Each structure stands twice: as C-alpha cells, then as structure tokens.
Short mmCIF file of C-alpha atoms and ligand atoms in Angstrom, two decimals:
data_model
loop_
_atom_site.label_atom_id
_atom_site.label_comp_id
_atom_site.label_asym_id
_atom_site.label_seq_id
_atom_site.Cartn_x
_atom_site.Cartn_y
_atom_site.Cartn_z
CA UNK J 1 57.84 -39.26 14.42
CA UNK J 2 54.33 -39.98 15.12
CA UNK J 3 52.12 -39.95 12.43
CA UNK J 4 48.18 -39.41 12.41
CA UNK J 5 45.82 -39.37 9.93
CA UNK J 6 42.65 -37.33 9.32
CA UNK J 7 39.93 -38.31 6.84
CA UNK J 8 36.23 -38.02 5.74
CA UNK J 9 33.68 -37.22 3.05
CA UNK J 10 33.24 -33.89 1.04
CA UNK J 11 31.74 -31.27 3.83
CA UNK J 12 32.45 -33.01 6.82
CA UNK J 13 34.97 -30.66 8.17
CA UNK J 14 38.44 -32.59 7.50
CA UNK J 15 40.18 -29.85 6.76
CA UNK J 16 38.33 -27.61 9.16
CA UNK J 17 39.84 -30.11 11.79
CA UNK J 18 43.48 -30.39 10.37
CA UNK J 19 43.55 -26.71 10.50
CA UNK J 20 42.70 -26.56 14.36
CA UNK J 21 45.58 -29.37 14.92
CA UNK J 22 47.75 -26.59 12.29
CA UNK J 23 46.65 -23.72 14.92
CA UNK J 24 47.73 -25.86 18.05
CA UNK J 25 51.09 -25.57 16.06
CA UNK J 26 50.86 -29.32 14.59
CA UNK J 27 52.33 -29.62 11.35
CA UNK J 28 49.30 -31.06 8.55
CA UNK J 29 50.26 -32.74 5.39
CA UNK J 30 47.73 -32.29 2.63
CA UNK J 31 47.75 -35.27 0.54
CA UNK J 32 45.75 -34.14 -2.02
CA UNK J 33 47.43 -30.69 -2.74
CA UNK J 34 50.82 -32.72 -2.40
CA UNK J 35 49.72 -35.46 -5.03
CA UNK J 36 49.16 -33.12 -7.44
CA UNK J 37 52.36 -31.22 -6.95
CA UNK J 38 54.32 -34.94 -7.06
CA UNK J 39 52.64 -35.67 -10.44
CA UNK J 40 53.29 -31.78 -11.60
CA UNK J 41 57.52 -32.05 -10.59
CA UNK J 42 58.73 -35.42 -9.34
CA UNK J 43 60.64 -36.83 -12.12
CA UNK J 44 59.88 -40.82 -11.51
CA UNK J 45 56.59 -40.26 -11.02
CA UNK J 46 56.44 -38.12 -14.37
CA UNK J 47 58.22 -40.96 -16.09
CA UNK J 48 55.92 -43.76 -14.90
CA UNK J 49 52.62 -41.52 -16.01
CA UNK J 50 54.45 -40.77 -18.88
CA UNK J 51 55.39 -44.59 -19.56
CA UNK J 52 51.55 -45.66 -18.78
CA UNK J 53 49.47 -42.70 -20.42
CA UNK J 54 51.66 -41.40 -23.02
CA UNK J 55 53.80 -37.85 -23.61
CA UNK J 56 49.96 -36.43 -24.08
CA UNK J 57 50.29 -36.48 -20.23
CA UNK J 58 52.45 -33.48 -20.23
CA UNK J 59 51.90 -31.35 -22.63
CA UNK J 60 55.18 -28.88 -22.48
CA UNK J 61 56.06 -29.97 -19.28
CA UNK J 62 52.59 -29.66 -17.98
CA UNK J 63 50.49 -31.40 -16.00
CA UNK J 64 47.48 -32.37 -18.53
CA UNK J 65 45.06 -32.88 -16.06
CA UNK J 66 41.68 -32.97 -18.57
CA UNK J 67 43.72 -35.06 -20.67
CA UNK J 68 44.30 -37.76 -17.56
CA UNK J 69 40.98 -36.82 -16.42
CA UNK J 70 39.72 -38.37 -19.58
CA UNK J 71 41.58 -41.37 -19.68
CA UNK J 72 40.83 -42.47 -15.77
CA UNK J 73 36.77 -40.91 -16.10
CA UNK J 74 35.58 -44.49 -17.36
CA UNK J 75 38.56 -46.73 -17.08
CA UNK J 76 38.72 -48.11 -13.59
CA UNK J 77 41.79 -50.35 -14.90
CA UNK J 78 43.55 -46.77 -15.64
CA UNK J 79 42.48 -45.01 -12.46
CA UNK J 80 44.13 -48.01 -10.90
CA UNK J 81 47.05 -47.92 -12.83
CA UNK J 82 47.64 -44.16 -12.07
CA UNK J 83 46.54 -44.61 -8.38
CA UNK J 84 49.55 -47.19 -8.09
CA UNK J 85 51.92 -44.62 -9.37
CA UNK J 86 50.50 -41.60 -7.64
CA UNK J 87 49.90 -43.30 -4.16
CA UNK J 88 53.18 -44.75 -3.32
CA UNK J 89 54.96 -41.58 -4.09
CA UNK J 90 52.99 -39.82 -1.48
CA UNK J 91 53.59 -42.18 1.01
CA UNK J 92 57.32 -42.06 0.15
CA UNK J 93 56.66 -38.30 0.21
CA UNK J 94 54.97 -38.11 3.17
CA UNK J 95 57.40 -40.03 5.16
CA UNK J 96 60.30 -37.88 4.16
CA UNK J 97 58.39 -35.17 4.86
CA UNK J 98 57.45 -36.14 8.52
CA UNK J 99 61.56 -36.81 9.39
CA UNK J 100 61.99 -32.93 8.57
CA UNK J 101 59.26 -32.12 11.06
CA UNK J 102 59.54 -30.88 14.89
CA UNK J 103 56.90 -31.55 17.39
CA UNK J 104 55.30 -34.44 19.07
CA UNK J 105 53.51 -35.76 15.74
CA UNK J 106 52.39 -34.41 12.70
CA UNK J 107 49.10 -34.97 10.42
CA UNK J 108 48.05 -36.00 7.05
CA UNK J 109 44.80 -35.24 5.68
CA UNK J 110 43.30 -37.20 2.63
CA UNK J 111 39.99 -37.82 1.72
CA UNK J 112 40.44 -41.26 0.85
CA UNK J 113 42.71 -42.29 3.51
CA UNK J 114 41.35 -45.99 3.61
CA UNK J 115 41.18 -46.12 -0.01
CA UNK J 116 44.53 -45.24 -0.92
CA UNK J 117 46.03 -47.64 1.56
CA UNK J 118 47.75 -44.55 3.39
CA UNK J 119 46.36 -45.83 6.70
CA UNK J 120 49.67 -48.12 6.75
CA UNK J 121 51.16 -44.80 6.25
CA UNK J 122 49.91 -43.58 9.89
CA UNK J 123 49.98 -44.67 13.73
CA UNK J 124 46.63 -43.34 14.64
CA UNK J 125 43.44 -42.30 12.17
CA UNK J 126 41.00 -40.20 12.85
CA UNK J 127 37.19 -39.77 10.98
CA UNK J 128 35.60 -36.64 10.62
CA UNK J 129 31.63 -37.27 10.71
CA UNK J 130 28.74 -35.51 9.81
CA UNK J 131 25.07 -35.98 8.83
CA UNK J 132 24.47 -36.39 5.27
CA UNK J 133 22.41 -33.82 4.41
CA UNK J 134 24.75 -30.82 6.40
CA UNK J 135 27.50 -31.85 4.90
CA UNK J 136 25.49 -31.04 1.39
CA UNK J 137 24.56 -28.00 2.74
CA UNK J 138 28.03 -27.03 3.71
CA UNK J 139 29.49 -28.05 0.52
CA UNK J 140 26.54 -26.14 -1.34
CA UNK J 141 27.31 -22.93 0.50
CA UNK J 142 31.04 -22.94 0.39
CA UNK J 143 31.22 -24.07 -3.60
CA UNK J 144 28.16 -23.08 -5.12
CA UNK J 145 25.81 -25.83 -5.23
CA UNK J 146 25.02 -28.54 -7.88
CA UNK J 147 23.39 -31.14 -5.38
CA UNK J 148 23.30 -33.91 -7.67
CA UNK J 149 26.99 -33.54 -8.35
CA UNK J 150 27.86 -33.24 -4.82
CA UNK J 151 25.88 -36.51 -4.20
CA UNK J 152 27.20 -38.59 -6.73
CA UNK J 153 30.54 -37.75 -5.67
CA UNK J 154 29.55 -38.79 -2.08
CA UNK J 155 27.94 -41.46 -3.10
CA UNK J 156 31.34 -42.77 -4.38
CA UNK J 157 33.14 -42.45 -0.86
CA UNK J 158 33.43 -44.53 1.96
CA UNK J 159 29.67 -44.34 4.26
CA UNK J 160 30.19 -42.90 7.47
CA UNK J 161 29.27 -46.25 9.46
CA UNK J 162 32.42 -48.27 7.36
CA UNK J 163 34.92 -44.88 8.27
CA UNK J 164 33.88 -44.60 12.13
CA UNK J 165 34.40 -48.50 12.16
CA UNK J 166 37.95 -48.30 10.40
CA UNK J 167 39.32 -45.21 12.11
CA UNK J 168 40.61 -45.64 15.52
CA UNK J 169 38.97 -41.99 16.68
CA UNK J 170 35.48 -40.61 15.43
CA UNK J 171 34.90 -36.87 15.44
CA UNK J 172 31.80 -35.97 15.03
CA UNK J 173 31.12 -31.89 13.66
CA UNK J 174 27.67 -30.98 13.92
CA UNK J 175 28.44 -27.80 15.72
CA UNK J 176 31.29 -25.61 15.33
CA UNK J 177 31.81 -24.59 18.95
CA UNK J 178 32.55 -28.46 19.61
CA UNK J 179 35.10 -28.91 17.47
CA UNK J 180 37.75 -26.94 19.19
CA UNK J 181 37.78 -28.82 22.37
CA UNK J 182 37.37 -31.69 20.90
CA UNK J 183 40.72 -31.18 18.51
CA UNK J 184 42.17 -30.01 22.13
CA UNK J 185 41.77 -33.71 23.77
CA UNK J 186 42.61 -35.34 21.22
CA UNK J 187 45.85 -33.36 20.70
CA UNK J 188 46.62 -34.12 24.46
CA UNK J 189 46.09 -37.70 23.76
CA UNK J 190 48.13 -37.82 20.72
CA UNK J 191 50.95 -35.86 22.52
CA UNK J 192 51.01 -38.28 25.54
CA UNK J 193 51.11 -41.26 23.35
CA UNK J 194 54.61 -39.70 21.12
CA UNK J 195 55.92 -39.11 25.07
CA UNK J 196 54.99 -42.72 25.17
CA UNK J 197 56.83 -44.22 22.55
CA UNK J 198 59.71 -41.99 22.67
P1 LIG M 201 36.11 -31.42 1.18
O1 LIG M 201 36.44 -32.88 1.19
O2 LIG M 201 34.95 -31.12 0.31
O3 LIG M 201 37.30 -30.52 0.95
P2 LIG M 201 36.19 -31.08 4.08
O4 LIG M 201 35.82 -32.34 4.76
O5 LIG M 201 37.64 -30.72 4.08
O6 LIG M 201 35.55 -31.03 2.66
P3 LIG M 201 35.76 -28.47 5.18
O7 LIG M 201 36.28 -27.74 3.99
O8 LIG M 201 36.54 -28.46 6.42
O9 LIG M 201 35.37 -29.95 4.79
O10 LIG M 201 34.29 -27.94 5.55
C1 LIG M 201 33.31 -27.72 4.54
C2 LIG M 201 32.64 -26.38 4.77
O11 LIG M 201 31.85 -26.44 5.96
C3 LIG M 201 33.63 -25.25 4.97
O12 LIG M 201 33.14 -24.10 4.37
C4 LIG M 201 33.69 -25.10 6.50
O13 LIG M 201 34.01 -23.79 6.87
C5 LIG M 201 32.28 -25.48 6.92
N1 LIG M 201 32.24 -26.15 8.24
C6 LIG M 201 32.99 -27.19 8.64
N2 LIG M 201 32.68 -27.57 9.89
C7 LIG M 201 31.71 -26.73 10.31
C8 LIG M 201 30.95 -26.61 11.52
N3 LIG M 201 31.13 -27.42 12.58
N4 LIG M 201 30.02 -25.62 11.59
C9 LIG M 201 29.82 -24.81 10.55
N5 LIG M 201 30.49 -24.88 9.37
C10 LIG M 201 31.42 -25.82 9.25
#
C-alpha cells in the first residue's frame, strides 16, 4: 500500500487537507489522535512508560497526562525518552493499519512528521503552507485566542522554508476555494503513481 504523508504548523490547514483526501474516499490516519489512544491501551507501550516514568503514569489504568505533561515540560532528556517509546509504536501502528486498508493509498497526518522520523514511515510527503500571521488568525478564531501561546508553540515547529524544502509536495492554503482542486491533482498523481508500482 502506498503511503503519504501530510504535515504542517498549527493553522495551516493539515487537517483541512487530509479531510478533502478523506472526502475523495482516501483513508487518513491521524497520528496524533492515534498516539494518544496507543499510550491510553497498548499494553507494551504502557509497560515501557510505565518502566521509564513510574506507575504515577497511570493512575487506575489511566492515562495521567498532567502527570507526563509535567515530567516531559522541562526535561528534553524525558520528552526524548517518551518520544522513543511513543513514536515507534505508531509507526508499527500505522503500518498495520495501512495493510487493512482498500484503495490506491492511504494518508497520515502528523504535525511533526519530520520530527518524529515518520517520514521513513511514508512514500510521498506533503507540506501544508501558510503565511504566518493567517495561520494565527485561524488558530485564534477556531480556539479562542491567546497569541502569545499560539506563537510560542509555533515558534517551536519546523519554519515553513525547512518543511517546503523536506516535503516532496508544497501546498500552499491561502484561499479556501484553492484547496479543493489542488487536493484533486494531487490525488490523481498519487493514484497514478500506486498504478505505477503495483
Ligand atoms: P492544528 O495543527 O492547529 O490542528 P491544522 O494545520 O490541522 O491545525 P486546520 O485545523 O485544518 O489546521 O485549520 C485551522 C483552522 O483554519 C480551521 O478552523 C479551518 O477550518 C480553517 N482553515 C483552514 N484552511 C482554510 C482556508 N483555506 N480558508 C479559510 N479557513 C481555513
């Protein structure tokens, strides 16, 4: 199965994009809802946070996110550490998941698609761009808006020049009536090129 992935800042339309490939009937894989459900039930992964960050992780069986959250906030050895557990077993994830899927590819989406290393996971990627400053206002108006936050946190990610050099396919959303037939050619494309290596 041919695999592509989909990634790019907070606002920039990622999942407004994976959703379009989702209405052209292409299945999407969202890594970061999926992470959290792997940490939440699958048993090795449990046992390795367990075995790193202590039983505090669960607390009766539960996910203690704020707990975690505390430990990783201003430890970048232990937001390694976790990433190590928590990335492999989406890839693992991910590829089972793929094998049960029909169609001429499917999609992931993740926000740090680079970062994680889940490019190796993929055939093709794909950026979603957008100017800085409307992809603030986006996030403002869909979440409520604490700017500072939302720039920090964008601050943090991968700049747009360093994504639209690392993906093979930019898509840039400015407007919203260009996205559509832009997800169009590239679903063409991507559907010619599974023909291809089938
Ligand atoms: P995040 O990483 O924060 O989840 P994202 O990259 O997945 O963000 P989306 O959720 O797709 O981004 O888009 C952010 C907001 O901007 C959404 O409310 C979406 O409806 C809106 N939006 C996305 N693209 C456009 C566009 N071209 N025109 C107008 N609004 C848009």
């Amino acid at each position: 199965m041919m695999k592509v992935g989909i990634t790019g800042g907070i606002g920039s339309g990622k999942s407004t994009v994976c959703r379009l490939f989702a209405q052209r009937g292409i299945a999407v894989y969202d890594s970061d809802r999926e992470a959290k459900r792997l940490m939440a039930e699958d048993p090795s992964l449990r046992a390795g946070i367990t075995a790193r960050f202590g039983v505090e992780a669960y607390a009766e069986g539960v996910l203690n996110r704020s707990y975690l959250a505390g430990r990783v906030f201003s430890d970048p050895q232990a937001l390694a550490d976790l990433n190590a557990l928590v990335h492999p077993a989406v890839v693992a994830d991910f590829a089972a998941w793929a094998e049960r899927q029909s169609g001429p590819y499917v999609v992931l989406e993740s926000a740090i698609l680079f970062e994680a290393g889940l490019e190796h996971a993929v055939d093709r990627t794909v950026a979603v761009l957008a100017p800085l400053e409307l992809r603030l206002s986006r996030t403002c108006r869909r979440d409520g808006c604490d700017e500072e936050a939302v720039r920090r946190r964008m601050a943090a990610q991968m700049d747009d020049d360093t994504l639209r050099d690392r993906a093979d396919y930019a898509v840039v959303n400015i407007f919203e009536a260009d996205l559509e037939p832009t997800v169009a050619e590239l679903d063409r494309r991507f559907t010619l090129e599974s023909r291809q290596r089938s």
